[in-house]
mmCIF file of C-alpha atoms in Angstrom:
data_model
loop_
_atom_site.group_PDB
_atom_site.id
_atom_site.type_symbol
_atom_site.label_atom_id
_atom_site.label_comp_id
_atom_site.label_asym_id
_atom_site.label_seq_id
_atom_site.Cartn_x
_atom_site.Cartn_y
_atom_site.Cartn_z
ATOM 1 C CA GLY A 3 11.934 12.789 -17.321
ATOM 2 C CA PHE A 4 13.741 15.078 -19.912
ATOM 3 C CA LEU A 5 13.987 18.049 -18.197
ATOM 4 C CA VAL A 6 15.814 16.406 -15.969
ATOM 5 C CA ASP A 7 19.537 16.838 -17.387
ATOM 6 C CA VAL A 8 21.830 15.890 -13.971
ATOM 7 C CA ASP A 9 22.089 12.638 -12.844
ATOM 8 C CA LYS A 10 21.720 12.816 -9.349
ATOM 9 C CA LYS A 11 25.326 11.467 -8.666
ATOM 10 C CA TYR A 12 26.291 14.765 -9.768
ATOM 11 C CA ILE A 13 23.815 16.945 -8.336
ATOM 12 C CA ILE A 14 25.657 19.166 -6.080
ATOM 13 C CA LYS A 15 28.584 19.312 -7.981
ATOM 14 C CA LYS A 16 26.224 20.662 -10.883
ATOM 15 C CA VAL A 17 24.053 22.655 -9.489
ATOM 16 C CA SER A 18 26.823 24.777 -7.213
ATOM 17 C CA GLU A 19 28.396 24.836 -10.591
ATOM 18 C CA ILE A 20 24.821 26.611 -11.607
ATOM 19 C CA ILE A 21 25.140 28.793 -8.605
ATOM 20 C CA SER A 22 28.221 30.101 -9.618
ATOM 21 C CA GLY A 23 27.432 30.741 -12.736
ATOM 22 C CA GLU A 24 28.935 28.771 -15.098
ATOM 23 C CA TYR A 25 25.703 27.451 -16.772
ATOM 24 C CA ILE A 26 24.003 27.559 -20.270
ATOM 25 C CA THR A 27 20.617 28.853 -20.685
ATOM 26 C CA ASP A 28 18.003 27.228 -23.078
ATOM 27 C CA ASN A 29 14.592 29.331 -23.968
ATOM 28 C CA ARG A 30 11.738 26.757 -24.117
ATOM 29 C CA ILE A 31 8.438 28.140 -25.746
ATOM 30 C CA LEU A 32 5.384 27.938 -23.622
ATOM 31 C CA ILE A 33 1.199 27.975 -25.203
ATOM 32 C CA ASP A 34 -1.901 29.625 -23.966
ATOM 33 C CA GLY A 35 -4.931 27.952 -23.858
ATOM 34 C CA LYS A 36 -8.210 29.636 -23.460
ATOM 35 C CA VAL A 37 -11.299 27.166 -23.288
ATOM 36 C CA THR A 38 -14.931 27.660 -23.242
ATOM 37 C CA ASP A 39 -17.457 25.384 -21.430
ATOM 38 C CA SER A 40 -20.860 24.855 -22.841
ATOM 39 C CA ASN A 41 -22.233 27.053 -20.118
ATOM 40 C CA GLY A 42 -20.089 29.766 -22.258
ATOM 41 C CA LYS A 43 -17.726 30.138 -18.738
ATOM 42 C CA THR A 44 -13.356 30.810 -20.161
ATOM 43 C CA VAL A 45 -10.799 29.139 -18.869
ATOM 44 C CA SER A 46 -7.345 30.771 -19.933
ATOM 45 C CA SER A 47 -4.363 28.998 -18.894
ATOM 46 C CA THR A 48 -0.576 28.906 -19.605
ATOM 47 C CA SER A 49 1.419 25.034 -20.426
ATOM 48 C CA LEU A 50 4.707 24.019 -20.580
ATOM 49 C CA ASN A 51 4.057 21.032 -22.109
ATOM 50 C CA ASP A 52 0.880 21.215 -23.542
ATOM 51 C CA ILE A 53 -2.909 21.181 -23.616
ATOM 52 C CA VAL A 54 -4.935 17.863 -23.829
ATOM 53 C CA ILE A 55 -8.653 17.276 -24.909
ATOM 54 C CA TYR A 56 -9.978 13.551 -24.588
ATOM 55 C CA ASN A 57 -12.640 11.789 -23.667
ATOM 56 C CA TYR A 58 -13.784 10.407 -19.831
ATOM 57 C CA GLY A 59 -16.264 8.116 -18.187
ATOM 58 C CA LEU A 60 -17.783 6.676 -21.000
ATOM 59 C CA LEU A 61 -15.459 4.479 -23.430
ATOM 60 C CA LYS A 62 -16.701 6.626 -26.383
ATOM 61 C CA MET A 63 -14.484 8.725 -28.805
ATOM 62 C CA ILE A 64 -15.308 12.723 -29.016
ATOM 63 C CA GLN A 65 -15.427 14.037 -32.281
ATOM 64 C CA ALA A 66 -13.585 16.999 -32.836
ATOM 65 C CA LYS A 67 -12.947 19.922 -35.752
ATOM 66 C CA ILE A 68 -9.457 21.046 -35.891
ATOM 67 C CA PHE A 69 -8.598 24.550 -37.478
ATOM 68 C CA ILE A 70 -5.480 26.445 -38.327
ATOM 69 C CA ASN A 71 -5.498 29.976 -38.923
ATOM 70 C CA ASP A 72 -9.445 29.525 -39.411
ATOM 71 C CA PHE A 73 -8.977 27.141 -41.912
ATOM 72 C CA LEU A 74 -10.892 23.753 -41.183
ATOM 73 C CA ILE A 75 -8.108 21.017 -41.647
ATOM 74 C CA ASN A 76 -9.854 17.614 -40.236
ATOM 75 C CA ILE A 77 -13.217 16.565 -38.460
ATOM 76 C CA GLN A 78 -11.376 13.650 -36.172
ATOM 77 C CA ARG A 79 -13.140 11.170 -33.966
ATOM 78 C CA SER A 80 -10.552 9.850 -31.592
ATOM 79 C CA ASP A 81 -9.981 9.683 -27.648
ATOM 80 C CA GLY A 82 -8.802 12.870 -28.029
ATOM 81 C CA VAL A 83 -6.575 15.601 -29.037
ATOM 82 C CA ILE A 84 -2.607 16.688 -27.693
ATOM 83 C CA VAL A 85 -1.377 20.201 -28.372
ATOM 84 C CA SER A 86 2.466 20.375 -27.108
ATOM 85 C CA THR A 87 5.280 22.583 -27.358
ATOM 86 C CA PRO A 88 8.359 21.338 -28.365
ATOM 87 C CA THR A 89 8.916 20.333 -24.559
ATOM 88 C CA GLY A 90 5.780 18.327 -24.339
ATOM 89 C CA SER A 91 6.536 16.552 -27.394
ATOM 90 C CA THR A 92 8.558 13.730 -25.044
ATOM 91 C CA ALA A 93 5.828 13.578 -22.691
ATOM 92 C CA TYR A 94 1.979 12.137 -24.026
ATOM 93 C CA SER A 95 2.136 12.929 -27.260
ATOM 94 C CA MET A 96 5.634 10.901 -27.824
ATOM 95 C CA SER A 97 3.943 7.933 -26.684
ATOM 96 C CA ASN A 98 0.979 8.671 -29.073
ATOM 97 C CA GLY A 99 2.895 8.732 -32.413
ATOM 98 C CA CYS A 100 3.798 12.266 -32.621
ATOM 99 C CA PRO A 101 8.008 13.045 -33.575
ATOM 100 C CA ILE A 102 10.274 14.191 -30.578
ATOM 101 C CA VAL A 103 10.963 18.011 -31.414
ATOM 102 C CA SER A 104 14.050 19.476 -30.430
ATOM 103 C CA PRO A 105 13.283 22.708 -27.663
ATOM 104 C CA GLY A 106 15.254 24.795 -29.671
ATOM 105 C CA ALA A 107 12.070 24.180 -32.814
ATOM 106 C CA ASN A 108 9.786 27.096 -33.141
ATOM 107 C CA VAL A 109 6.860 24.602 -33.948
ATOM 108 C CA ILE A 110 3.884 23.047 -32.158
ATOM 109 C CA SER A 111 2.596 19.521 -32.409
ATOM 110 C CA ILE A 112 -0.596 18.732 -33.192
ATOM 111 C CA THR A 113 -1.710 14.618 -32.043
ATOM 112 C CA PRO A 114 -4.513 12.672 -31.926
ATOM 113 C CA ILE A 115 -5.170 10.257 -29.478
ATOM 114 C CA SER A 116 -6.009 6.672 -31.013
ATOM 115 C CA PRO A 117 -8.102 8.009 -33.917
ATOM 116 C CA HIS A 118 -11.088 6.041 -34.976
ATOM 117 C CA THR A 119 -8.704 6.298 -38.680
ATOM 118 C CA TYR A 120 -5.102 5.607 -40.291
ATOM 119 C CA SER A 121 -5.498 8.889 -42.037
ATOM 120 C CA ASP A 122 -5.790 10.866 -38.532
ATOM 121 C CA ARG A 123 -1.746 11.736 -38.199
ATOM 122 C CA PRO A 124 0.388 14.063 -35.828
ATOM 123 C CA ILE A 125 0.817 17.700 -38.004
ATOM 124 C CA ILE A 126 3.696 20.314 -37.353
ATOM 125 C CA ILE A 127 2.783 23.604 -37.386
ATOM 126 C CA ASN A 128 4.453 26.762 -37.023
ATOM 127 C CA SER A 129 4.156 28.438 -33.116
ATOM 128 C CA SER A 130 2.412 31.669 -35.325
ATOM 129 C CA ASP A 131 -0.542 29.559 -36.363
ATOM 130 C CA ARG A 132 -3.748 29.801 -34.245
ATOM 131 C CA ILE A 133 -5.451 26.759 -33.406
ATOM 132 C CA ARG A 134 -8.767 26.083 -32.959
ATOM 133 C CA ILE A 135 -10.542 23.145 -31.876
ATOM 134 C CA GLU A 136 -14.041 22.434 -31.859
ATOM 135 C CA ILE A 137 -15.475 19.880 -30.011
ATOM 136 C CA ASP A 138 -19.243 18.468 -30.991
ATOM 137 C CA LYS A 139 -22.220 19.218 -29.515
ATOM 138 C CA LYS A 140 -22.654 15.380 -28.977
ATOM 139 C CA SER A 141 -19.318 14.587 -27.645
ATOM 140 C CA VAL A 142 -19.318 17.585 -25.194
ATOM 141 C CA LYS A 143 -20.697 16.070 -22.071
ATOM 142 C CA ASN A 144 -17.979 13.279 -22.012
ATOM 143 C CA THR A 145 -14.967 15.649 -22.701
ATOM 144 C CA LEU A 146 -12.295 17.110 -20.511
ATOM 145 C CA ALA A 147 -9.392 19.866 -21.331
ATOM 146 C CA THR A 148 -6.569 19.682 -19.240
ATOM 147 C CA PHE A 149 -3.631 21.887 -18.861
ATOM 148 C CA ASP A 150 0.342 20.405 -18.034
ATOM 149 C CA GLY A 151 -1.656 17.762 -16.988
ATOM 150 C CA ALA A 152 -2.961 19.468 -13.531
ATOM 151 C CA ASN A 153 -5.535 18.595 -11.870
ATOM 152 C CA ASN A 154 -7.245 22.055 -10.794
ATOM 153 C CA LEU A 155 -7.214 22.800 -14.392
ATOM 154 C CA ASN A 156 -9.369 20.188 -15.772
ATOM 155 C CA ILE A 157 -12.488 21.781 -17.561
ATOM 156 C CA ALA A 158 -15.174 19.629 -18.158
ATOM 157 C CA HIS A 159 -17.190 19.949 -21.211
ATOM 158 C CA PRO A 160 -15.452 22.430 -23.360
ATOM 159 C CA VAL A 161 -17.061 23.352 -26.112
ATOM 160 C CA VAL A 162 -14.289 25.444 -28.124
ATOM 161 C CA ILE A 163 -10.323 25.693 -26.936
ATOM 162 C CA GLU A 164 -8.370 27.755 -29.042
ATOM 163 C CA ILE A 165 -4.502 27.554 -28.854
ATOM 164 C CA LYS A 166 -1.776 29.848 -29.407
ATOM 165 C CA LYS A 167 2.267 30.487 -28.666
ATOM 166 C CA SER A 168 2.839 32.606 -25.527
ATOM 167 C CA LYS A 169 4.340 35.709 -25.648
ATOM 168 C CA LYS A 170 6.154 34.958 -22.051
ATOM 169 C CA SER A 171 8.996 31.876 -22.778
ATOM 170 C CA LEU A 172 10.520 29.718 -20.301
ATOM 171 C CA ILE A 173 14.327 29.926 -19.819
ATOM 172 C CA ILE A 174 16.214 27.108 -18.217
ATOM 173 C CA ALA A 175 19.202 26.968 -16.796
ATOM 174 C CA HIS A 176 21.999 23.968 -17.730
ATOM 175 C CA PRO A 177 25.495 22.947 -16.600
ATOM 176 C CA LYS A 178 27.978 23.882 -19.141
ATOM 177 C CA ASP A 179 28.056 20.513 -20.635
ATOM 178 C CA TYR A 180 24.287 20.051 -21.361
ATOM 179 C CA ASN A 181 23.463 18.407 -24.423
ATOM 180 C CA TYR A 182 19.967 17.373 -24.747
ATOM 181 C CA PHE A 183 20.976 15.099 -27.665
ATOM 182 C CA LYS A 184 22.956 13.392 -25.173
ATOM 183 C CA ILE A 185 20.376 13.265 -22.966
ATOM 184 C CA LEU A 186 18.063 11.939 -25.657
ATOM 185 C CA ASN A 187 20.524 9.179 -26.298
ATOM 186 C CA LYS A 188 20.849 7.669 -22.610
ATOM 187 C CA LYS A 189 17.159 7.836 -21.581
ATOM 188 C CA LEU A 190 15.800 6.366 -24.798
ATOM 189 C CA LYS A 191 18.979 3.809 -24.538
ATOM 190 C CA TRP A 192 19.362 4.502 -28.334
ATOM 191 C CA GLY A 193 22.343 2.983 -29.942
ATOM 192 C CA GLY A 194 22.515 0.179 -26.804
ATOM 193 C CA ARG A 195 24.205 2.975 -24.701
ATOM 194 C CA ALA A 196 23.039 3.166 -21.148
#
């Protein structure tokens, strides 16, 4: 994954350097999500990568209303919606056409999963914006919401999902020679370099 920035050949050396205080830090945003299911029960959690709302079971699209700061921006028919942090942009979101977002960017991306129309595109918003996704009542019975892909945080039959930037953040210690773009270059084999 993209969070792994030390080649296994150098792991002992790099971890020893970090333990001895030779490191730089990287502050990553997190997102808080609150899901209300069809029974009115709410589940809240925090995600480093993404919160995914998706269809399961029947091969059928779900319909979702997507609001930003209480303004309805889209009524989307798709296999689901991915709301991701910059860290999560190189995971499931990237596989669905979202751009790679630099980890220091203070933004959140909203990416449709296999949308019904080509006009449904990923959108990048300011992390201070509030997101609300309402699932159409005909789609609820075939919908799950998942936080960071965790099996113990699969919420069946979500009706409303509210997402905002968390007040908490994650601080990651990196070796002193850490460079995010060098890692992208190597892992994605950009420019023919390995």
